[in-house]
Short mmCIF file of C-alpha atoms and ligand atoms in Angstrom, two decimals:
data_model
loop_
_atom_site.label_atom_id
_atom_site.label_comp_id
_atom_site.label_asym_id
_atom_site.label_seq_id
_atom_site.Cartn_x
_atom_site.Cartn_y
_atom_site.Cartn_z
CA MET O 972 -129.22 49.67 92.44
CA LEU O 973 -126.48 49.23 89.79
CA ASP O 974 -126.73 50.69 86.45
CA VAL O 975 -124.18 50.61 83.77
CA ARG O 976 -124.77 52.20 80.49
CA ASP O 977 -122.61 52.01 77.23
CA LEU O 978 -119.48 51.41 79.09
CA ASN O 979 -116.43 51.64 77.22
CA VAL O 980 -113.06 50.81 78.96
CA THR O 981 -109.64 51.26 77.23
CA ILE O 982 -106.42 50.15 78.79
CA GLY O 983 -103.11 51.12 76.77
CA GLY O 984 -104.71 51.28 73.59
CA HIS O 985 -106.66 47.85 74.24
CA ALA O 986 -110.35 48.02 74.49
CA VAL O 987 -111.31 45.76 77.34
CA LEU O 988 -115.17 46.56 77.58
CA LYS O 989 -116.98 47.79 74.63
CA ARG O 990 -120.48 49.63 75.14
CA VAL O 991 -121.47 47.31 77.85
CA SER O 992 -124.74 47.74 79.52
CA LEU O 993 -126.33 45.92 82.58
CA HIS O 994 -128.24 46.57 85.59
CA VAL O 995 -129.25 45.07 88.92
CA ASP O 996 -132.59 46.24 90.36
CA ALA O 997 -133.36 46.29 94.13
CA GLY O 998 -133.55 42.90 95.38
CA GLU O 999 -132.50 41.25 92.20
CA ARG O 1000 -129.77 38.33 91.79
CA VAL O 1001 -127.86 38.88 88.46
CA GLY O 1002 -125.00 36.89 86.81
CA LEU O 1003 -122.21 38.19 84.72
CA ILE O 1004 -120.98 35.13 82.88
CA GLY O 1005 -117.93 34.91 80.57
CA ALA O 1006 -114.82 32.74 79.59
CA SER O 1007 -111.62 33.79 80.98
CA GLY O 1008 -110.35 37.23 79.62
CA SER O 1009 -113.67 38.22 78.49
CA GLY O 1010 -113.72 41.42 80.72
CA LYS O 1011 -115.54 40.18 83.91
CA SER O 1012 -113.01 41.62 86.13
CA MET O 1013 -112.61 44.76 84.39
CA LEU O 1014 -116.36 45.48 84.70
CA VAL O 1015 -116.07 44.66 88.66
CA LYS O 1016 -113.07 47.04 88.81
CA ALA O 1017 -115.15 49.72 86.67
CA VAL O 1018 -117.91 49.63 89.10
CA THR O 1019 -115.97 49.66 92.39
CA GLY O 1020 -113.47 52.48 91.31
CA LEU O 1021 -110.46 50.05 91.10
CA LEU O 1022 -109.48 50.29 87.44
CA PRO O 1023 -105.79 51.19 86.95
CA ARG O 1024 -105.43 54.92 86.59
CA THR O 1025 -104.10 55.00 83.02
CA ALA O 1026 -107.84 53.33 82.17
CA ARG O 1027 -109.84 55.44 79.91
CA VAL O 1028 -113.48 55.21 80.97
CA ASP O 1029 -116.54 56.62 79.17
CA GLY O 1030 -120.38 55.60 79.72
CA GLY O 1031 -122.61 55.73 82.49
CA LEU O 1032 -121.93 54.05 85.80
CA ASN O 1033 -124.30 54.47 88.70
CA ILE O 1034 -124.74 52.73 92.02
CA GLY O 1035 -127.76 53.39 94.19
CA GLY O 1036 -128.56 56.60 92.00
CA LYS O 1037 -124.91 58.11 92.44
CA ARG O 1038 -122.41 58.38 89.59
CA ILE O 1039 -119.43 56.46 90.32
CA ASP O 1040 -117.03 57.88 87.77
CA THR O 1041 -116.92 61.40 89.21
CA MET O 1042 -116.24 60.32 92.85
CA ASP O 1043 -112.94 60.91 94.53
CA ASP O 1044 -110.85 58.35 96.36
CA ALA O 1045 -112.38 59.06 99.60
CA GLU O 1046 -115.90 58.96 98.10
CA LEU O 1047 -115.16 55.61 96.42
CA ALA O 1048 -113.71 53.93 99.50
CA ASP O 1049 -116.81 54.95 101.51
CA LEU O 1050 -119.09 53.56 98.72
CA ARG O 1051 -116.93 50.29 98.83
CA GLY O 1052 -116.80 50.06 102.57
CA ARG O 1053 -120.78 50.82 103.23
CA TYR O 1054 -122.87 50.33 100.49
CA VAL O 1055 -121.39 47.70 98.49
CA GLY O 1056 -120.01 44.50 99.89
CA LEU O 1057 -117.13 42.55 97.82
CA VAL O 1058 -116.73 38.80 98.10
CA PHE O 1059 -113.38 37.62 96.32
CA GLN O 1060 -112.49 34.56 94.51
CA ASN O 1061 -109.37 33.44 96.51
CA PRO O 1062 -110.25 33.99 100.14
CA GLY O 1063 -106.91 32.71 101.39
CA ALA O 1064 -105.33 35.53 99.21
CA ALA O 1065 -108.12 37.92 100.18
CA LEU O 1066 -107.87 37.63 103.97
CA ASN O 1067 -105.15 39.54 105.68
CA PRO O 1068 -102.84 36.78 107.06
CA VAL O 1069 -101.76 38.64 110.09
CA LEU O 1070 -105.60 39.40 111.40
CA THR O 1071 -107.66 37.20 113.26
CA VAL O 1072 -111.19 36.23 112.01
CA GLU O 1073 -112.75 38.66 114.40
CA GLN O 1074 -110.26 41.52 113.66
CA GLN O 1075 -111.00 40.79 109.66
CA VAL O 1076 -114.66 40.96 110.24
CA CYS O 1077 -114.40 44.09 112.16
CA LEU O 1078 -112.18 45.97 109.80
CA PRO O 1079 -115.05 47.60 107.61
CA LEU O 1080 -116.72 48.81 110.74
CA CYS O 1081 -113.19 50.38 112.18
CA LEU O 1082 -112.69 52.06 109.06
CA HIS O 1083 -116.25 53.45 108.08
CA TYR O 1084 -118.37 53.35 111.43
CA ASP O 1085 -117.70 55.04 114.95
CA LEU O 1086 -118.49 52.10 117.21
CA ASP O 1087 -116.90 51.03 120.38
CA ALA O 1088 -115.08 47.77 120.74
CA ASP O 1089 -117.71 46.08 122.59
CA GLU O 1090 -120.36 46.86 119.85
CA ARG O 1091 -117.88 45.80 117.17
CA HIS O 1092 -117.27 42.46 119.02
CA ASP O 1093 -121.06 41.73 119.31
CA ARG O 1094 -121.75 42.45 115.73
CA ALA O 1095 -118.78 40.32 114.39
CA MET O 1096 -119.87 37.41 116.65
CA THR O 1097 -123.58 37.82 115.41
CA MET O 1098 -122.14 37.64 111.74
CA LEU O 1099 -119.87 34.69 112.42
CA GLU O 1100 -122.96 32.73 113.54
CA ARG O 1101 -124.75 33.98 110.50
CA VAL O 1102 -122.08 32.61 108.33
CA GLY O 1103 -122.14 29.32 110.24
CA LEU O 1104 -118.86 29.79 111.86
CA PRO O 1105 -118.51 28.77 115.58
CA PRO O 1106 -117.41 31.33 118.14
CA ARG O 1107 -114.17 29.43 118.90
CA LEU O 1108 -112.86 30.51 115.40
CA ALA O 1109 -113.03 34.07 115.92
CA GLY O 1110 -109.39 33.96 117.33
CA ALA O 1111 -108.12 31.93 114.35
CA TYR O 1112 -105.74 33.11 111.76
CA PRO O 1113 -106.73 32.44 108.07
CA HIS O 1114 -104.02 29.78 107.44
CA GLU O 1115 -105.83 27.86 110.44
CA LEU O 1116 -109.04 27.55 108.37
CA SER O 1117 -110.34 25.38 105.55
CA GLY O 1118 -110.94 26.92 102.31
CA GLY O 1119 -114.74 27.01 102.91
CA GLN O 1120 -114.29 28.44 106.40
CA GLN O 1121 -112.01 31.11 104.73
CA GLN O 1122 -114.61 32.17 102.33
CA ARG O 1123 -117.41 32.32 105.20
CA VAL O 1124 -115.15 34.84 106.79
CA GLY O 1125 -115.00 36.77 103.39
CA ILE O 1126 -118.52 36.76 103.22
CA ALA O 1127 -118.98 37.82 106.97
CA THR O 1128 -116.57 40.77 106.21
CA ALA O 1129 -118.43 41.76 103.16
CA LEU O 1130 -121.83 41.64 105.04
CA ILE O 1131 -120.94 43.33 108.29
CA THR O 1132 -121.80 46.82 107.07
CA SER O 1133 -125.25 45.54 105.81
CA PRO O 1134 -124.38 46.59 102.07
CA ARG O 1135 -127.34 47.01 99.68
CA LEU O 1136 -125.30 45.61 96.71
CA ILE O 1137 -123.12 42.57 96.92
CA ILE O 1138 -120.58 41.83 94.24
CA ALA O 1139 -119.41 38.21 94.40
CA ASP O 1140 -116.19 37.95 91.98
CA GLU O 1141 -115.85 33.93 91.22
CA PRO O 1142 -116.41 33.47 95.08
CA THR O 1143 -116.48 29.61 94.80
CA THR O 1144 -114.03 29.00 91.81
CA ALA O 1145 -111.26 28.05 94.37
CA LEU O 1146 -113.42 25.57 96.36
CA ASP O 1147 -114.36 21.90 95.84
CA ALA O 1148 -117.89 21.37 94.42
CA ILE O 1149 -119.64 20.21 97.81
CA VAL O 1150 -118.19 23.21 99.45
CA GLN O 1151 -119.15 25.43 96.45
CA ARG O 1152 -122.75 24.51 96.85
CA SER O 1153 -122.84 25.58 100.59
CA ILE O 1154 -121.14 28.75 99.92
CA ILE O 1155 -123.56 29.60 97.20
CA ASP O 1156 -126.63 28.60 99.40
CA LEU O 1157 -125.08 30.61 102.11
CA LEU O 1158 -124.76 33.86 99.88
CA VAL O 1159 -128.04 33.67 98.52
CA SER O 1160 -129.73 33.26 101.71
CA LEU O 1161 -128.02 36.02 103.42
CA VAL O 1162 -128.61 38.34 100.39
CA GLU O 1163 -132.39 37.60 100.34
CA SER O 1164 -132.96 37.84 104.15
CA ALA O 1165 -131.25 41.14 103.94
CA GLY O 1166 -133.21 42.38 101.18
CA ALA O 1167 -130.00 43.15 99.26
CA SER O 1168 -128.88 42.90 95.57
CA MET O 1169 -126.18 40.79 94.22
CA LEU O 1170 -124.02 40.89 90.97
CA PHE O 1171 -122.59 37.36 90.94
CA ILE O 1172 -119.52 36.74 88.45
CA THR O 1173 -118.57 33.52 87.02
CA HIS O 1174 -117.42 31.46 84.25
CA ASP O 1175 -119.60 28.43 85.21
CA PHE O 1176 -123.35 28.06 84.33
CA ALA O 1177 -123.89 25.38 86.74
CA VAL O 1178 -122.96 27.73 89.80
CA LEU O 1179 -124.88 30.62 88.07
CA SER O 1180 -128.15 28.77 87.90
CA ARG O 1181 -128.09 28.12 91.77
CA ALA O 1182 -127.08 31.74 92.48
CA THR O 1183 -129.11 33.94 90.09
CA THR O 1184 -132.39 34.29 88.35
CA ARG O 1185 -131.06 36.57 85.51
CA CYS O 1186 -127.92 36.70 83.75
CA VAL O 1187 -125.78 38.56 81.22
CA VAL O 1188 -123.40 36.66 78.95
CA ILE O 1189 -120.04 38.54 78.23
CA ASP O 1190 -117.43 37.71 75.29
CA SER O 1191 -114.36 39.60 74.28
CA GLY O 1192 -115.47 42.75 76.19
CA ARG O 1193 -119.03 43.08 74.82
CA VAL O 1194 -122.43 42.02 76.01
CA VAL O 1195 -123.53 39.18 73.51
CA GLU O 1196 -126.93 37.68 75.30
CA THR O 1197 -128.87 38.57 78.29
CA GLY O 1198 -131.91 36.46 79.80
CA GLY O 1199 -133.31 34.52 82.75
CA THR O 1200 -130.57 32.21 83.90
CA GLU O 1201 -132.68 28.83 83.51
CA ASP O 1202 -133.83 29.94 80.14
CA LEU O 1203 -130.25 30.57 78.93
CA LEU O 1204 -128.87 27.64 80.24
CA ARG O 1205 -131.45 25.40 78.56
CA ASN O 1206 -131.57 27.30 75.30
CA PRO O 1207 -128.37 29.38 74.38
CA GLY O 1208 -128.40 31.40 71.50
CA GLU O 1209 -125.03 32.92 71.02
CA PRO O 1210 -121.89 30.81 70.22
CA ALA O 1211 -120.20 32.05 73.39
CA THR O 1212 -123.28 31.15 75.58
CA CYS O 1213 -123.34 27.51 73.88
CA ALA O 1214 -119.61 27.12 74.66
CA LEU O 1215 -120.08 28.18 78.52
CA VAL O 1216 -123.37 25.76 78.71
CA ARG O 1217 -121.54 22.94 77.08
CA ALA O 1218 -118.73 23.25 79.53
CA ALA O 1219 -121.24 23.28 82.24
CA LYS O 1220 -122.78 20.03 80.70
CA LEU O 1221 -119.58 18.22 80.69
CA LEU O 1222 -118.55 19.16 84.34
CA THR O 1223 -121.84 18.29 86.08
CA LEU O 1224 -123.17 15.36 83.92
CA ASP O 1225 -126.63 16.63 84.91
CA THR O 1226 -129.05 15.79 82.12
CA GLY O 1227 -131.27 18.76 82.89
CA VAL O 1228 -128.21 21.11 82.51
CA GLY O 1229 -127.74 22.21 78.85
CA ALA O 1230 -130.79 20.37 77.39
CA GLY O 1231 -130.87 23.13 74.72
CA VAL O 1232 -127.50 22.52 73.61
CA ASP O 1233 -125.61 19.55 71.78
CA MET O 1234 -122.49 18.42 72.98
CA ASP O 1235 -120.50 20.21 70.10
CA GLY O 1236 -121.91 23.41 71.55
CA THR O 1237 -124.65 24.15 68.93
CA ALA O 1238 -127.83 25.62 70.03
CA ARG O 1239 -130.96 24.01 69.20
CA MET O 1240 -133.97 26.03 67.78
CA ASP O 1241 -135.92 27.97 70.35
CA THR O 1242 -138.51 30.83 69.41
CA ASN O 1243 -140.07 31.16 72.84
CA ARG O 1244 -137.39 33.31 74.60
CA GLU O 1245 -136.82 36.95 74.47
CA ARG O 1246 -133.12 37.64 73.75
CA GLN O 1247 -131.26 41.04 73.59
CA HIS O 1248 -128.23 40.93 71.54
CA GLY O 1249 -125.21 43.27 72.02
N1 ATP Y 858 -103.82 45.96 83.88
C1 ATP Y 858 -104.31 45.55 82.44
N2 ATP Y 858 -103.80 46.33 81.37
C2 ATP Y 858 -104.27 46.08 80.42
N3 ATP Y 858 -104.99 44.84 79.94
C3 ATP Y 858 -105.45 44.31 80.64
C4 ATP Y 858 -105.07 44.57 82.35
N4 ATP Y 858 -105.94 43.50 83.19
C5 ATP Y 858 -106.55 42.60 82.12
N5 ATP Y 858 -106.43 43.17 80.85
C6 ATP Y 858 -106.98 42.32 79.68
O1 ATP Y 858 -108.34 42.97 79.73
C7 ATP Y 858 -109.04 41.75 79.15
C8 ATP Y 858 -110.24 41.48 80.25
O2 ATP Y 858 -109.61 40.70 81.30
P1 ATP Y 858 -110.36 40.43 82.72
O3 ATP Y 858 -109.16 40.14 83.81
O4 ATP Y 858 -111.49 41.26 83.06
O5 ATP Y 858 -111.07 38.89 82.23
P2 ATP Y 858 -111.81 37.89 83.04
O6 ATP Y 858 -113.09 37.64 82.32
O7 ATP Y 858 -112.05 38.43 84.48
O8 ATP Y 858 -111.02 36.78 82.97
P3 ATP Y 858 -110.69 35.53 84.36
O9 ATP Y 858 -112.06 34.82 84.17
O10 ATP Y 858 -109.58 34.65 83.72
O11 ATP Y 858 -110.39 36.24 85.54
C9 ATP Y 858 -108.17 40.83 78.70
O12 ATP Y 858 -107.97 40.89 77.40
C10 ATP Y 858 -106.83 41.16 79.89
O13 ATP Y 858 -105.86 40.75 78.78
#
């Protein structure tokens, strides 16, 4: 579904991704976790063809068996519109302020499919129902919605074309804890019922454990650890993973979270887990 091999990205002489490899198989939900500035957004931009034109890129980048690095702008736009659904961090900024909810959700259909207005309307209303928005909000503008409702519109817009891969880039960071939970659960259930795959980007292990089964830890542009999400959460190995687990532990006050890491971020001994070091 998504295959990144030995990816190097350099911008203005600064290496922002260094030999990054990760894959997301069909039907899999994988997390990419790292602290601020570790390179998460750069990876999302690389796999969606949105890097600055000055970026130097080498390595393998495949989605659905197709190489991304050789695609022209039209092919990339088509890939993003049909095959990949993108959910962004700040729905208030990601939504177009002058489009109604229905117009917003219909946009990918207008751009990438030849459907008549009735069919687009029917699909949009079905999608709104699936993301838990009442039909009366179809004519509302983004500023008339709560943050959680705005992100539901973002998810509906990302999923309206039935993409095979969802890339969710910190989709709940701007939301409060209770809304975060319902948005994650909604995304997971929609991705599962569609049989799609998901790459979920976050800096928060507590969020990741709800959304994914496997994860990749990135630090200073390098993959430093990969493994089962619950496994890494309980028994982190690398210092960068320990720091992220410790942060989740401090925030959630959940005694089950981060049981394998002391409050100073030191990992406890664990020999039962396979780790891959990058
Ligand atoms: N346009 C750019 N030109 C050059 N360097 C950049 C550019 N955008 C980001 N960077 C650098 O690339 C590195 C990775 O940044 P990136 O935005 O991918 O981090 P991130 O993990 O997504 O952080 P955050 O969680 O804060 O969004 C950082 O060192 C950043 O300064």
